[in-house]
GROMACS .gro file of C-alpha atoms in nm:
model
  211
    1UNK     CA    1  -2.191   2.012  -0.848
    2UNK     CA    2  -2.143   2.247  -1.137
    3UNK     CA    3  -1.762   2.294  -1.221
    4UNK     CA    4  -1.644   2.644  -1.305
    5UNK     CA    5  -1.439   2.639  -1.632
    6UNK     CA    6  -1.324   3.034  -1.663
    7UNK     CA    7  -0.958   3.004  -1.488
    8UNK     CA    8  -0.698   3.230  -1.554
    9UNK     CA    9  -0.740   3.388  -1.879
   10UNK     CA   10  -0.316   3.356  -1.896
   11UNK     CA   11  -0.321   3.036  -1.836
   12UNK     CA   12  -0.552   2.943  -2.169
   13UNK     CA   13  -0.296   3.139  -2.360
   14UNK     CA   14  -0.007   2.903  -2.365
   15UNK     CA   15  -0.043   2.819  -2.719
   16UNK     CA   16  -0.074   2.399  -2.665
   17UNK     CA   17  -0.123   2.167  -2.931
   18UNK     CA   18  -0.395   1.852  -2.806
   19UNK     CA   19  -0.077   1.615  -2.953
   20UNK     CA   20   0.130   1.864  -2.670
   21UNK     CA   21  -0.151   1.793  -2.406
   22UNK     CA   22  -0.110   1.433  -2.484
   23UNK     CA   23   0.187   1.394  -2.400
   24UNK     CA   24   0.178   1.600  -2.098
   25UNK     CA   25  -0.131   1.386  -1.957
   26UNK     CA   26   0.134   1.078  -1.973
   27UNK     CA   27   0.370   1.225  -1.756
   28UNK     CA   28   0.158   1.394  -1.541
   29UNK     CA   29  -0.045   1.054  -1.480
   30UNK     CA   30   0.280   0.815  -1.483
   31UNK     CA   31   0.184   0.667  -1.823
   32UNK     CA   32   0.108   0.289  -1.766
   33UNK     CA   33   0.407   0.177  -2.029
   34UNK     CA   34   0.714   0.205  -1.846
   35UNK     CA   35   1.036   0.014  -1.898
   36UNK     CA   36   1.093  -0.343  -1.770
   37UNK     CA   37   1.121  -0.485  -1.528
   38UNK     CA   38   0.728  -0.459  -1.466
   39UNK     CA   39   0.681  -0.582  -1.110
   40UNK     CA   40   0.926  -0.317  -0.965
   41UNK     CA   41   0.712  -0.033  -1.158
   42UNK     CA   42   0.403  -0.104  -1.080
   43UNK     CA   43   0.123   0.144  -1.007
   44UNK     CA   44  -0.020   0.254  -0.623
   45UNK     CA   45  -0.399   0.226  -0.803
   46UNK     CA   46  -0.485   0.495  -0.501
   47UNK     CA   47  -0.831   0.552  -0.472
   48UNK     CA   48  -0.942   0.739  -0.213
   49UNK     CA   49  -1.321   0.854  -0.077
   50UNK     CA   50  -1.396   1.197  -0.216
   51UNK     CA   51  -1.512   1.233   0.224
   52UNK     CA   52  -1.210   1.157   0.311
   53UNK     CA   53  -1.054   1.482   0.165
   54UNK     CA   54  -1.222   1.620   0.487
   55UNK     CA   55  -1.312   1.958   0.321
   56UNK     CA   56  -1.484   2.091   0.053
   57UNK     CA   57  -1.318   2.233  -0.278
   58UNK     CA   58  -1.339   2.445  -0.590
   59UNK     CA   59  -0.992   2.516  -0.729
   60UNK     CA   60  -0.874   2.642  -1.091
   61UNK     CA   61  -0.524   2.475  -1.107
   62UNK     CA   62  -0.241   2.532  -1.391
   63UNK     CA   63   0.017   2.275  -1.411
   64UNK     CA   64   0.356   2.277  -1.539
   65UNK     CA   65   0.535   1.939  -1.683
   66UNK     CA   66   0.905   1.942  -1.716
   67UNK     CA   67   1.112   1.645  -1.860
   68UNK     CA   68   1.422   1.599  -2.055
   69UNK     CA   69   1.431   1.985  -2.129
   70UNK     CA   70   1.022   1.995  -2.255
   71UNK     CA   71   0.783   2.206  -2.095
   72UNK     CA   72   0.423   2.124  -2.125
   73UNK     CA   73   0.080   2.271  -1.931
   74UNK     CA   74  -0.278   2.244  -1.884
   75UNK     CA   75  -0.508   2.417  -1.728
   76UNK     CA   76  -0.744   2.178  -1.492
   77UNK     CA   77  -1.071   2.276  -1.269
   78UNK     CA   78  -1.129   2.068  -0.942
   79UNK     CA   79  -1.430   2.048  -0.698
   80UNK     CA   80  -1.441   1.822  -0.438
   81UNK     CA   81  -1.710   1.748  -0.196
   82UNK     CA   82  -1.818   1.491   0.042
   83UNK     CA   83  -1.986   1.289  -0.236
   84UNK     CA   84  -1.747   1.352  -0.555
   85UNK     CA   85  -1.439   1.426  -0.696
   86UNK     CA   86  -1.450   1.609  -1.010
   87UNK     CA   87  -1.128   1.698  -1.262
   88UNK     CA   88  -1.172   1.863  -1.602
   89UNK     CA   89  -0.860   1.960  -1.801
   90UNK     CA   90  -0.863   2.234  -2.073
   91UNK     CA   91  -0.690   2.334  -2.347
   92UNK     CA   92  -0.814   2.721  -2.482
   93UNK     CA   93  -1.074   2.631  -2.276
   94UNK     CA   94  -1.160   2.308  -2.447
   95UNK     CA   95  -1.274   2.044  -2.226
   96UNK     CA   96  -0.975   1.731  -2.358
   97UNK     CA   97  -1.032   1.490  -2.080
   98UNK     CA   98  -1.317   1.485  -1.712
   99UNK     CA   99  -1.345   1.249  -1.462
  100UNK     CA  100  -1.636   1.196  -1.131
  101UNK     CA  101  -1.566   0.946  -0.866
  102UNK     CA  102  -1.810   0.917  -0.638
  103UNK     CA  103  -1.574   0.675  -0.407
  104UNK     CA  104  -1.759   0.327  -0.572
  105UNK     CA  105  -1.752   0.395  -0.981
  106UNK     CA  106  -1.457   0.589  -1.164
  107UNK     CA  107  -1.654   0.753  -1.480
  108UNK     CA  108  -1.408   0.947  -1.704
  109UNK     CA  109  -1.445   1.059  -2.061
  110UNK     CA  110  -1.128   1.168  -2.293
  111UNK     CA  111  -1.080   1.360  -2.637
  112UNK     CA  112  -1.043   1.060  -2.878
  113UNK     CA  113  -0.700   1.207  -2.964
  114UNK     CA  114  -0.563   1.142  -2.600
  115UNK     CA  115  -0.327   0.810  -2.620
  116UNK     CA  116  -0.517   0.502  -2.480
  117UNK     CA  117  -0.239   0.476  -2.234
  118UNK     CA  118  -0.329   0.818  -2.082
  119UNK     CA  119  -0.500   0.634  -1.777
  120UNK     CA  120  -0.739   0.855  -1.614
  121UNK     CA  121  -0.662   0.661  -1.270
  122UNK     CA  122  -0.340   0.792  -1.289
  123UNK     CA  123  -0.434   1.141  -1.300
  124UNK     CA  124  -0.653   1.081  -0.984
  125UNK     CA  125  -0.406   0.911  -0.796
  126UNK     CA  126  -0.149   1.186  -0.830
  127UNK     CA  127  -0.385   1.435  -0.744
  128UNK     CA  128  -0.511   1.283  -0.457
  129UNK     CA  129  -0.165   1.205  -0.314
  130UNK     CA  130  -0.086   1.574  -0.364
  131UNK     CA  131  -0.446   1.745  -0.155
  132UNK     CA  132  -0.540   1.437   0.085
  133UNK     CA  133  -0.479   1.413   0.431
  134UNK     CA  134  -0.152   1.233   0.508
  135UNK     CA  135  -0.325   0.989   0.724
  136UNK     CA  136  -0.620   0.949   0.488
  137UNK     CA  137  -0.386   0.856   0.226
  138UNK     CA  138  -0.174   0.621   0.463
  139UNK     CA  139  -0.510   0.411   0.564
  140UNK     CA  140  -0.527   0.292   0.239
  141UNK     CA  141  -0.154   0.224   0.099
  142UNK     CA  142  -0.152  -0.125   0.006
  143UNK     CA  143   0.155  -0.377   0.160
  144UNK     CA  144   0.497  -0.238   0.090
  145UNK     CA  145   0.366   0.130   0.023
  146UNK     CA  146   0.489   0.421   0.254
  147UNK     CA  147   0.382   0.802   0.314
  148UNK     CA  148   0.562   1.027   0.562
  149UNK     CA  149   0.561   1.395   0.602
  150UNK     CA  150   0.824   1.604   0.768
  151UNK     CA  151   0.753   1.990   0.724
  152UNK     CA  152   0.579   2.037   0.415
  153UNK     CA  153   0.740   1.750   0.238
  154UNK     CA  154   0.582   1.471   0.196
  155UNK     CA  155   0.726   1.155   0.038
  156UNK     CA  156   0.601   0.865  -0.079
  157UNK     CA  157   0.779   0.529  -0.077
  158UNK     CA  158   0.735   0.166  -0.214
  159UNK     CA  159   0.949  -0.103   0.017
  160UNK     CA  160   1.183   0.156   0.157
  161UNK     CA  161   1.277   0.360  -0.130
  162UNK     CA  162   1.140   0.692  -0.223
  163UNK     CA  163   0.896   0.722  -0.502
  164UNK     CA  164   0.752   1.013  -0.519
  165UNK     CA  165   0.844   1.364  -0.301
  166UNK     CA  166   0.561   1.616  -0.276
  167UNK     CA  167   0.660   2.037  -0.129
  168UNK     CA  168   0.413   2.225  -0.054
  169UNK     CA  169   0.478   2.651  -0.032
  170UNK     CA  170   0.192   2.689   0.228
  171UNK     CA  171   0.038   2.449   0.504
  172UNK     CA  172  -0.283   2.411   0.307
  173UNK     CA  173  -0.209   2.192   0.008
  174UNK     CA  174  -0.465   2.412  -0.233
  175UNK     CA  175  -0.317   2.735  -0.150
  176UNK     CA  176  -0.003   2.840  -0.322
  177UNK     CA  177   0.232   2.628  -0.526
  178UNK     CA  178   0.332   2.282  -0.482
  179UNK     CA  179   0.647   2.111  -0.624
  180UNK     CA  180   0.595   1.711  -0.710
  181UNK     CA  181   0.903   1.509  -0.811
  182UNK     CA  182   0.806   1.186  -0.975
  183UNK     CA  183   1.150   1.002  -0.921
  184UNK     CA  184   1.061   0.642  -1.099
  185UNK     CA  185   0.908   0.846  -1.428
  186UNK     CA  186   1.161   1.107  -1.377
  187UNK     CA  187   0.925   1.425  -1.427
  188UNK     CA  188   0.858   1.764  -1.249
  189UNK     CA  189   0.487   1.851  -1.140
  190UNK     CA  190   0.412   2.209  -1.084
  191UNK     CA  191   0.090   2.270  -0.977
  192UNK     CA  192  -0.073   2.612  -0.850
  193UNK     CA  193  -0.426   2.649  -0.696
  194UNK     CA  194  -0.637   2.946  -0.702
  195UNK     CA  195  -0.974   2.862  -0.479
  196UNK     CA  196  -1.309   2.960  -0.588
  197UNK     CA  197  -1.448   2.872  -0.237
  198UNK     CA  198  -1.175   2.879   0.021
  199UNK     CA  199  -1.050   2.607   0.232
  200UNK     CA  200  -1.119   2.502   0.580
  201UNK     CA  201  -0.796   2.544   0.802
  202UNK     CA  202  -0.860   2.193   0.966
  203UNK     CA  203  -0.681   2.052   0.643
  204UNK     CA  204  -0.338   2.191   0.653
  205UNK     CA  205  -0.054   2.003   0.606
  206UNK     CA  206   0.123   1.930   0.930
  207UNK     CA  207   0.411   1.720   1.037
  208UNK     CA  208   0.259   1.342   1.067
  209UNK     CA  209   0.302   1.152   1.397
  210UNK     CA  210   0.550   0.833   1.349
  211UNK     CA  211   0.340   0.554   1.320
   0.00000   0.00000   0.00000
């Protein structure tokens, strides 16, 4: 699987600084050096099968970080097949950070000047929740973990309380814009898709069946 790199040439315009793009990454990923109390903060460490996406993709994505009043982006390529799931994010169309998982063996490579705690994991698992099936992502939530989906929102709990709440502008999660609020790392995710290849129907986001 080759990955196409070009993207939006407005997108690669933006002007970032790598130090920027660091600090961005954290966010984006839920950097793994949050605040005590440790237990109650811990990471999902979602993995899921690149098959289990049930489709295949090749999307040029630009995402938006807002916190505290900062704005930060990055431009990103994903392709996703039934073997692999591949992420490269760019800066003036840079290659700063790539990952492949195959659904065994996570191999991931950084720019050295990406903070060690930028875990590449954590950029996975986001996007992942975000683009997998509901009930793909609910087969593997580990005790106390909860994903429900009402409309196009989809929310993500841990013992009863909301974590995370995902909206999506159109029923197939890589078409359009979607809105993630992170409410334990208090952060706003905007991501918006453009597909290279299109995207099978049979994985829109519908309303989930109570379990």
């Amino acid at each position: 699987m080759q990955l196409k790199l070009t993207g939006r040439s407005g997108w690669l315009r933006t002007g970032l600084l790598i130090g920027r793009l660091a600090w961005m990454l954290a966010l984006a990923a839920c950097t793994t050096t949050p605040k005590p109390p440790a237990p109650a903060l811990a990471r999902l460490e979602l993995k899921l099968a690149p098959a289990a996406l049930g489709a295949n993709i090749s999307l040029q994505q630009h995402l938006t970080v807002e916190r505290q009043g900062r704005v930060d982006q990055l431009d990103a390529a994903v392709e996703v097949d039934q073997q692999q799931f591949n992420m490269v994010g760019l800066v003036f169309g840079q290659r700063v950070l790539s990952m492949n998982y195959d659904g065994k063996t996570l191999q991931s490579w950084r720019h050295p000047m990406l903070p060690s705690q930028v875990r590449v994991e954590d950029v996975m698992e986001d996007t992942q929740l975000t683009l997998w099936p509901l009930a793909a992502i609910r087969a593997a939530l580990p005790e106390d973990w909860q994903i429900e989906q009402q409309g196009l929102r989809r929310t993500l709990s841990l013992r009863g309380e909301p974590v995370m709440v995902i909206d999506y502008s159109a029923p197939i999660p890589w078409e359009g814009k979607v809105q993630l609020d992170n409410l334990r790392y208090h952060y706003h995710l905007t991501i918006e898709s453009v597909s290279d290849a299109g995207a099978p129907a049979a994985a829109a986001v519908t309303p989930a069946a109570a379990p």
